[in-house]
């Protein structure tokens, strides 16, 4: 049986056609699921009994489980258990303009970035589309709020789970689905170039962020093994092609690691690397962890680094730290959860 929350409206239309029903029924089911939040087919009163029976035989509506929630002033972190007992996390960040959520795309991550907790444990498996959609549905129900923006920056490399990611994006953006505007959705990748190029052809105007974290190959090879497959030059070329096709500015993420990639020299190298490209740079304060040697750059040095970029006409933002206390920052999530969660409660 397939989970209904893995189905885009197009897929559901095809299903209805295949059983000789009108395709608009897909829209009706979507309205029940995503607008009225009724998850049982039996309660969908405008659908005929015999069709409901078919839906019940064909689709599963089971939900992943919220195991724990940790609250902080501006952030709130969820631990979910999947039906095979794996764990994933999502983080809600409360801004004055709305609430955003950072969702996971895989159980663990295979990219092996040196500074990242999620990558310390290898990928166990990809998340199914429904496991991504349900993170949002369950959080909205639990907090009694609507989430106005979504970032795919939790555990995992979304472009290593491309097909499920695309279905997820279609469902959450669909006006009859979660109706989250494409411009309020951001996907972050460590730089899987073939998928960046494929994503340029995806019709929705979704934001793309690329984790660069180093301005030259020698350093990026050490921090991010993916660089050995797709070097900085190849990545920059993909960024140019992506922009030429979509006209959308990419965000370059740069996590500030003390004494590693944060010198004035590094800032100058980064500025010259990005010169003439239509990108924003987002400087990310590093969230230190218990297990890893890396330390965060102090605030002044982050500002200095940003100033050098600005002086070179590069648009810079500095990410606000959310949920430091509950270790909720995106990118700091990992799969072997329970041990660490117990540590906090
Ligand atoms: N795999 C994707 C998306 C998830 S990670 C990617 O790498 O882009 C989201 C972001 O958080 C990435 O830029 C990642 O490098 C960063 N990150 C990882 N660990 C972090 C930490 N401890 N502190 C701050 N940012 C971190
Ligand atoms: Fe994976 Fe992203 Fe962490 Fe790298 S930074 S290990 S790609 S989650």
Tab-separated table of C-alpha atoms and ligand atoms in Angstrom:
chain	number	residue	atom	x	y	z
A	1	UNK	CA	0.000	0.000	0.000
A	2	UNK	CA	1.208	3.479	-0.755
A	3	UNK	CA	0.916	6.386	1.608
A	4	UNK	CA	-1.492	9.040	0.325
A	5	UNK	CA	0.861	11.840	1.443
A	6	UNK	CA	3.422	10.648	-1.123
A	7	UNK	CA	1.007	11.413	-3.947
A	8	UNK	CA	1.067	14.651	-5.911
A	9	UNK	CA	-2.271	15.819	-7.271
A	10	UNK	CA	-1.191	14.764	-10.780
A	11	UNK	CA	-0.438	11.263	-9.537
A	12	UNK	CA	-3.797	11.075	-7.806
A	13	UNK	CA	-5.557	12.281	-10.962
A	14	UNK	CA	-3.884	9.464	-12.869
A	15	UNK	CA	-5.031	7.033	-10.231
A	16	UNK	CA	-8.640	8.176	-10.506
A	17	UNK	CA	-8.509	7.969	-14.291
A	18	UNK	CA	-7.090	4.462	-14.035
A	19	UNK	CA	-10.140	3.323	-12.054
A	20	UNK	CA	-12.534	5.044	-14.437
A	21	UNK	CA	-13.297	8.027	-12.168
A	22	UNK	CA	-13.170	11.726	-12.977
A	23	UNK	CA	-9.829	13.333	-12.267
A	24	UNK	CA	-11.339	16.247	-10.271
A	25	UNK	CA	-11.750	13.777	-7.407
A	26	UNK	CA	-8.028	14.226	-6.814
A	27	UNK	CA	-8.690	17.868	-5.998
A	28	UNK	CA	-11.483	16.897	-3.614
A	29	UNK	CA	-9.206	14.466	-1.776
A	30	UNK	CA	-6.476	17.111	-1.613
A	31	UNK	CA	-8.913	19.604	-0.122
A	32	UNK	CA	-9.861	17.147	2.610
A	33	UNK	CA	-6.287	16.248	3.391
A	34	UNK	CA	-4.542	19.580	3.198
A	35	UNK	CA	-7.231	22.201	3.750
A	36	UNK	CA	-9.639	20.574	6.177
A	37	UNK	CA	-6.977	18.239	7.553
A	38	UNK	CA	-9.298	15.250	7.521
A	39	UNK	CA	-7.099	12.208	7.086
A	40	UNK	CA	-9.670	9.397	7.035
A	41	UNK	CA	-11.221	8.603	3.647
A	42	UNK	CA	-14.400	7.515	5.442
A	43	UNK	CA	-14.980	11.110	6.570
A	44	UNK	CA	-14.707	12.575	3.052
A	45	UNK	CA	-18.422	13.132	2.683
A	46	UNK	CA	-18.515	14.324	-0.928
A	47	UNK	CA	-16.936	11.110	-2.184
A	48	UNK	CA	-19.056	8.089	-3.089
A	49	UNK	CA	-18.964	4.979	-0.877
A	50	UNK	CA	-17.553	2.677	-3.551
A	51	UNK	CA	-14.732	5.132	-4.313
A	52	UNK	CA	-13.958	5.461	-0.608
A	53	UNK	CA	-13.660	1.706	-0.442
A	54	UNK	CA	-11.191	1.713	-3.308
A	55	UNK	CA	-9.163	4.465	-1.645
A	56	UNK	CA	-9.101	2.479	1.591
A	57	UNK	CA	-7.839	-0.575	-0.250
A	58	UNK	CA	-5.228	1.323	-2.196
A	59	UNK	CA	-3.838	3.936	0.187
A	60	UNK	CA	-2.421	4.094	3.640
A	61	UNK	CA	-2.934	7.300	5.641
A	62	UNK	CA	-0.650	6.451	8.553
A	63	UNK	CA	1.409	9.201	10.140
A	64	UNK	CA	4.906	9.338	11.507
A	65	UNK	CA	5.027	9.999	15.267
A	66	UNK	CA	6.158	12.980	17.281
A	67	UNK	CA	8.330	11.509	20.022
A	68	UNK	CA	9.603	14.673	21.679
A	69	UNK	CA	9.498	18.413	21.411
A	70	UNK	CA	11.942	20.906	22.874
A	71	UNK	CA	11.031	24.572	23.138
A	72	UNK	CA	13.187	27.628	23.165
A	73	UNK	CA	12.261	31.301	22.881
A	74	UNK	CA	12.477	31.537	19.099
A	75	UNK	CA	12.704	27.919	18.101
A	76	UNK	CA	11.201	24.569	18.728
A	77	UNK	CA	12.640	21.214	17.808
A	78	UNK	CA	10.787	18.018	17.032
A	79	UNK	CA	11.983	14.454	17.179
A	80	UNK	CA	9.962	12.087	14.990
A	81	UNK	CA	9.908	8.323	14.906
A	82	UNK	CA	9.325	6.620	11.570
A	83	UNK	CA	7.474	3.331	11.234
A	84	UNK	CA	10.763	1.398	10.994
A	85	UNK	CA	11.930	3.035	14.280
A	86	UNK	CA	14.386	5.403	12.633
A	87	UNK	CA	14.428	8.953	13.960
A	88	UNK	CA	14.517	12.309	12.211
A	89	UNK	CA	14.235	15.924	13.341
A	90	UNK	CA	12.627	19.143	12.221
A	91	UNK	CA	12.967	22.634	13.623
A	92	UNK	CA	10.459	25.467	13.726
A	93	UNK	CA	11.818	28.993	13.816
A	94	UNK	CA	9.562	31.832	14.865
A	95	UNK	CA	10.188	35.085	13.028
A	96	UNK	CA	8.196	38.272	13.304
A	97	UNK	CA	6.985	37.737	9.728
A	98	UNK	CA	5.840	34.139	10.256
A	99	UNK	CA	6.990	30.681	11.161
A	100	UNK	CA	9.447	28.683	9.142
A	101	UNK	CA	10.306	25.030	9.373
A	102	UNK	CA	13.513	23.204	8.579
A	103	UNK	CA	12.757	19.658	7.446
A	104	UNK	CA	14.902	16.549	7.037
A	105	UNK	CA	15.233	14.721	3.728
A	106	UNK	CA	17.113	11.547	4.709
A	107	UNK	CA	17.898	9.408	7.741
A	108	UNK	CA	21.555	10.398	8.148
A	109	UNK	CA	23.679	11.692	5.286
A	110	UNK	CA	26.354	10.154	3.091
A	111	UNK	CA	28.178	13.323	2.117
A	112	UNK	CA	30.532	13.168	5.091
A	113	UNK	CA	31.171	16.883	5.665
A	114	UNK	CA	33.804	17.161	8.383
A	115	UNK	CA	31.980	19.736	10.506
A	116	UNK	CA	28.473	18.284	10.332
A	117	UNK	CA	26.720	16.093	12.867
A	118	UNK	CA	24.204	14.744	10.362
A	119	UNK	CA	27.019	13.415	8.256
A	120	UNK	CA	28.822	11.702	11.091
A	121	UNK	CA	26.438	8.822	10.781
A	122	UNK	CA	26.033	7.386	7.332
A	123	UNK	CA	22.797	7.519	5.471
A	124	UNK	CA	20.427	4.800	6.602
A	125	UNK	CA	17.864	5.507	3.909
A	126	UNK	CA	16.067	8.195	1.967
A	127	UNK	CA	12.896	9.641	3.393
A	128	UNK	CA	9.744	8.838	1.499
A	129	UNK	CA	7.797	11.847	0.269
A	130	UNK	CA	5.084	11.302	2.879
A	131	UNK	CA	7.661	11.352	5.663
A	132	UNK	CA	8.685	14.826	4.550
A	133	UNK	CA	5.132	16.128	4.063
A	134	UNK	CA	4.012	14.759	7.422
A	135	UNK	CA	6.745	16.628	9.311
A	136	UNK	CA	4.885	19.782	8.305
A	137	UNK	CA	1.357	18.457	8.864
A	138	UNK	CA	2.161	17.178	12.337
A	139	UNK	CA	3.963	20.316	13.448
A	140	UNK	CA	1.130	22.535	12.241
A	141	UNK	CA	-1.377	20.438	14.156
A	142	UNK	CA	0.771	20.268	17.278
A	143	UNK	CA	1.421	24.008	17.454
A	144	UNK	CA	-1.946	25.038	16.017
A	145	UNK	CA	-0.236	27.314	13.508
A	146	UNK	CA	0.447	27.527	9.804
A	147	UNK	CA	4.044	27.440	8.635
A	148	UNK	CA	4.705	30.125	6.079
A	149	UNK	CA	8.087	29.007	4.817
A	150	UNK	CA	9.987	25.765	4.444
A	151	UNK	CA	13.711	25.119	4.201
A	152	UNK	CA	15.042	21.689	3.310
A	153	UNK	CA	18.143	21.982	5.485
A	154	UNK	CA	17.618	19.356	8.138
A	155	UNK	CA	19.227	15.923	8.170
A	156	UNK	CA	20.296	14.717	4.755
A	157	UNK	CA	21.288	15.815	1.284
A	158	UNK	CA	18.023	16.589	-0.525
A	159	UNK	CA	19.528	16.181	-4.000
A	160	UNK	CA	20.592	12.661	-3.025
A	161	UNK	CA	16.843	11.957	-2.672
A	162	UNK	CA	15.830	13.884	-5.751
A	163	UNK	CA	12.627	12.191	-6.920
A	164	UNK	CA	11.010	12.183	-3.490
A	165	UNK	CA	12.127	15.781	-2.967
A	166	UNK	CA	10.451	16.883	-6.198
A	167	UNK	CA	7.170	15.229	-5.202
A	168	UNK	CA	7.406	16.826	-1.760
A	169	UNK	CA	7.957	20.275	-3.283
A	170	UNK	CA	5.018	19.799	-5.651
A	171	UNK	CA	2.678	18.817	-2.817
A	172	UNK	CA	3.632	21.604	-0.435
A	173	UNK	CA	3.496	24.229	-3.185
A	174	UNK	CA	0.215	23.026	-4.738
A	175	UNK	CA	-2.577	25.563	-4.178
A	176	UNK	CA	-4.795	22.652	-3.148
A	177	UNK	CA	-1.989	21.115	-1.130
A	178	UNK	CA	-0.154	23.034	1.590
A	179	UNK	CA	-0.129	26.117	-0.655
A	180	UNK	CA	3.281	27.353	0.447
A	181	UNK	CA	4.562	29.826	-2.136
A	182	UNK	CA	7.595	28.678	-4.116
A	183	UNK	CA	9.476	31.809	-3.078
A	184	UNK	CA	8.991	30.728	0.525
A	185	UNK	CA	10.639	27.376	-0.072
A	186	UNK	CA	14.419	26.846	-0.072
A	187	UNK	CA	16.383	23.715	-0.861
A	188	UNK	CA	20.002	23.504	0.260
A	189	UNK	CA	22.551	21.240	-1.408
A	190	UNK	CA	26.177	20.436	-0.733
A	191	UNK	CA	26.757	20.747	-4.472
A	192	UNK	CA	25.601	17.704	-6.435
A	193	UNK	CA	26.145	19.332	-9.804
A	194	UNK	CA	24.063	17.063	-12.073
A	195	UNK	CA	21.062	17.632	-9.820
A	196	UNK	CA	21.623	21.393	-9.701
A	197	UNK	CA	21.408	21.378	-13.497
A	198	UNK	CA	18.317	19.160	-13.421
A	199	UNK	CA	16.698	21.424	-10.820
A	200	UNK	CA	17.132	24.363	-13.205
A	201	UNK	CA	14.435	22.718	-15.331
A	202	UNK	CA	11.999	22.216	-12.451
A	203	UNK	CA	9.191	24.653	-13.191
A	204	UNK	CA	8.573	26.013	-9.675
A	205	UNK	CA	10.365	29.195	-8.581
A	206	UNK	CA	11.936	27.569	-5.541
A	207	UNK	CA	15.059	29.068	-3.953
A	208	UNK	CA	18.283	27.159	-4.162
A	209	UNK	CA	21.088	27.449	-1.616
A	210	UNK	CA	24.499	25.900	-2.111
A	211	UNK	CA	26.837	25.039	0.740
A	212	UNK	CA	30.237	26.284	-0.360
A	213	UNK	CA	32.093	26.764	2.929
A	214	UNK	CA	35.532	27.164	1.342
A	215	UNK	CA	36.908	29.429	-1.405
A	216	UNK	CA	39.532	27.015	-2.773
A	217	UNK	CA	39.615	23.318	-3.607
A	218	UNK	CA	42.319	22.211	-1.218
A	219	UNK	CA	40.272	23.357	1.764
A	220	UNK	CA	36.881	22.353	0.354
A	221	UNK	CA	38.197	18.845	-0.340
A	222	UNK	CA	38.998	18.542	3.358
A	223	UNK	CA	35.718	19.980	4.620
A	224	UNK	CA	33.370	18.523	2.027
A	225	UNK	CA	34.369	15.297	0.264
A	226	UNK	CA	31.745	16.019	-2.425
A	227	UNK	CA	34.258	18.543	-3.769
A	228	UNK	CA	36.428	15.684	-5.038
A	229	UNK	CA	33.609	14.731	-7.378
A	230	UNK	CA	32.492	18.277	-8.267
A	231	UNK	CA	35.216	20.840	-7.784
A	232	UNK	CA	34.625	24.518	-7.120
A	233	UNK	CA	35.130	25.366	-10.816
A	234	UNK	CA	32.539	22.793	-11.875
A	235	UNK	CA	30.169	24.091	-9.204
A	236	UNK	CA	30.589	27.716	-10.282
A	237	UNK	CA	29.915	26.692	-13.851
A	238	UNK	CA	26.682	24.971	-12.717
A	239	UNK	CA	25.676	28.128	-10.819
A	240	UNK	CA	26.111	30.163	-13.998
A	241	UNK	CA	24.061	27.702	-16.035
A	242	UNK	CA	21.366	27.605	-13.359
A	243	UNK	CA	21.117	31.379	-13.342
A	244	UNK	CA	21.086	31.603	-17.136
A	245	UNK	CA	18.128	29.210	-17.240
A	246	UNK	CA	16.085	30.366	-14.252
A	247	UNK	CA	17.095	33.957	-13.659
A	248	UNK	CA	16.988	33.149	-9.962
A	249	UNK	CA	19.760	34.171	-7.616
A	250	UNK	CA	21.368	31.353	-5.704
A	251	UNK	CA	22.314	31.709	-2.050
A	252	UNK	CA	25.856	30.676	-1.200
A	253	UNK	CA	26.033	29.282	2.316
A	254	UNK	CA	29.318	29.725	4.137
A	255	UNK	CA	29.631	28.341	7.640
A	256	UNK	CA	32.237	30.275	9.627
A	257	UNK	CA	34.830	27.934	11.147
A	258	UNK	CA	37.389	29.521	13.441
A	259	UNK	CA	40.893	29.468	12.020
A	260	UNK	CA	39.796	27.258	9.140
A	261	UNK	CA	37.963	29.317	6.517
A	262	UNK	CA	37.458	32.705	8.194
A	263	UNK	CA	40.613	34.740	7.533
A	264	UNK	CA	40.731	38.028	5.637
A	265	UNK	CA	42.600	36.143	2.949
A	266	UNK	CA	39.725	33.665	2.685
A	267	UNK	CA	37.217	36.515	2.409
A	268	UNK	CA	39.210	38.039	-0.431
A	269	UNK	CA	39.473	34.681	-2.193
A	270	UNK	CA	35.742	34.167	-1.794
A	271	UNK	CA	35.018	37.628	-3.160
A	272	UNK	CA	37.132	37.042	-6.230
A	273	UNK	CA	35.602	33.594	-6.776
A	274	UNK	CA	32.088	35.033	-6.723
A	275	UNK	CA	32.868	38.214	-8.608
A	276	UNK	CA	30.306	38.911	-11.319
A	277	UNK	CA	28.021	36.081	-10.238
A	278	UNK	CA	24.485	36.911	-9.276
A	279	UNK	CA	24.510	35.375	-5.809
A	280	UNK	CA	23.883	36.223	-2.174
A	281	UNK	CA	26.240	35.022	0.496
A	282	UNK	CA	24.781	33.808	3.761
A	283	UNK	CA	27.382	33.623	6.527
A	284	UNK	CA	26.336	30.942	8.995
A	285	UNK	CA	27.547	31.018	12.587
A	286	UNK	CA	28.846	27.531	13.333
A	287	UNK	CA	27.007	25.614	16.020
A	288	UNK	CA	29.636	23.871	18.036
A	289	UNK	CA	28.943	20.276	18.961
A	290	UNK	CA	30.265	17.896	21.560
A	291	UNK	CA	31.794	15.536	19.095
A	292	UNK	CA	33.599	17.663	16.613
A	293	UNK	CA	36.756	19.714	16.855
A	294	UNK	CA	35.588	22.739	14.889
A	295	UNK	CA	34.938	26.026	16.695
A	296	UNK	CA	32.779	28.996	15.782
A	297	UNK	CA	34.324	32.209	14.503
A	298	UNK	CA	33.705	35.078	16.935
A	299	UNK	CA	31.115	37.616	16.011
A	300	UNK	CA	33.553	40.401	15.231
A	301	UNK	CA	35.473	38.263	12.796
A	302	UNK	CA	32.240	37.200	11.110
A	303	UNK	CA	31.362	40.877	10.681
A	304	UNK	CA	34.829	41.673	9.365
A	305	UNK	CA	34.581	38.814	6.878
A	306	UNK	CA	31.170	40.056	5.745
A	307	UNK	CA	32.470	43.600	5.347
A	308	UNK	CA	35.219	42.455	2.978
A	309	UNK	CA	32.623	40.723	0.821
A	310	UNK	CA	30.394	43.787	0.893
A	311	UNK	CA	33.271	46.040	-0.076
A	312	UNK	CA	33.632	43.805	-3.085
A	313	UNK	CA	29.980	44.346	-4.038
A	314	UNK	CA	28.731	41.001	-2.829
A	315	UNK	CA	25.402	40.913	-1.017
A	316	UNK	CA	25.870	39.381	2.422
A	317	UNK	CA	23.481	38.268	5.132
A	318	UNK	CA	24.456	36.823	8.468
A	319	UNK	CA	22.202	34.075	9.723
A	320	UNK	CA	20.702	34.645	13.106
A	321	UNK	CA	21.367	31.820	15.512
A	322	UNK	CA	18.232	29.994	16.430
A	323	UNK	CA	17.698	27.549	19.205
A	324	UNK	CA	21.270	27.309	20.293
A	325	UNK	CA	20.213	26.101	23.687
A	326	UNK	CA	18.167	23.243	22.290
A	327	UNK	CA	20.774	22.595	19.575
A	328	UNK	CA	18.086	23.195	17.035
A	329	UNK	CA	19.963	24.974	14.324
A	330	UNK	CA	19.507	23.560	10.884
A	331	UNK	CA	22.387	21.464	9.777
A	332	UNK	CA	23.086	20.385	13.271
A	333	UNK	CA	20.588	17.610	13.240
A	334	UNK	CA	21.540	14.008	13.198
A	335	UNK	CA	19.943	10.607	13.232
A	336	UNK	CA	21.217	8.872	16.344
A	337	UNK	CA	18.859	11.021	18.295
A	338	UNK	CA	17.765	9.417	21.456
A	339	UNK	CA	21.118	9.478	23.162
A	340	UNK	CA	21.516	13.200	22.606
A	341	UNK	CA	17.940	14.036	23.424
A	342	UNK	CA	18.177	12.306	26.761
A	343	UNK	CA	21.169	14.443	27.412
A	344	UNK	CA	19.002	17.546	27.198
A	345	UNK	CA	15.931	16.495	29.096
B	1	LIG	N1	22.853	18.649	3.000
B	1	LIG	C1	22.450	19.951	2.643
B	1	LIG	C2	21.344	20.491	3.518
B	1	LIG	C3	21.412	20.205	4.982
B	1	LIG	S1	22.699	21.001	5.888
B	1	LIG	C4	23.648	20.892	2.639
B	1	LIG	O1	24.706	20.494	3.111
B	1	LIG	O2	23.515	21.981	2.110
B	1	LIG	C5	22.182	22.708	5.922
B	1	LIG	C6	23.317	23.683	6.159
B	1	LIG	O3	23.795	23.634	7.510
B	1	LIG	C7	24.522	23.434	5.280
B	1	LIG	O4	24.999	24.634	4.756
B	1	LIG	C8	25.492	22.826	6.268
B	1	LIG	O5	26.817	22.944	5.828
B	1	LIG	C9	25.222	23.619	7.521
B	1	LIG	N2	25.728	23.023	8.749
B	1	LIG	C10	26.045	21.731	9.007
B	1	LIG	N3	26.474	21.587	10.292
B	1	LIG	C11	26.407	22.814	10.856
B	1	LIG	C12	26.710	23.321	12.165
B	1	LIG	N4	27.126	22.533	13.135
B	1	LIG	N5	26.524	24.634	12.367
B	1	LIG	C13	26.055	25.437	11.402
B	1	LIG	N6	25.756	25.027	10.164
B	1	LIG	C14	25.938	23.728	9.888
B	2	LIG	FE1	25.180	16.049	4.669
B	2	LIG	FE2	24.721	18.683	4.438
B	2	LIG	FE3	25.776	17.636	6.681
B	2	LIG	FE4	27.228	17.735	4.486
B	2	LIG	S1	26.438	19.502	5.633
B	2	LIG	S2	27.058	15.976	5.862
B	2	LIG	S3	25.712	17.353	2.936
B	2	LIG	S4	23.750	17.262	5.873
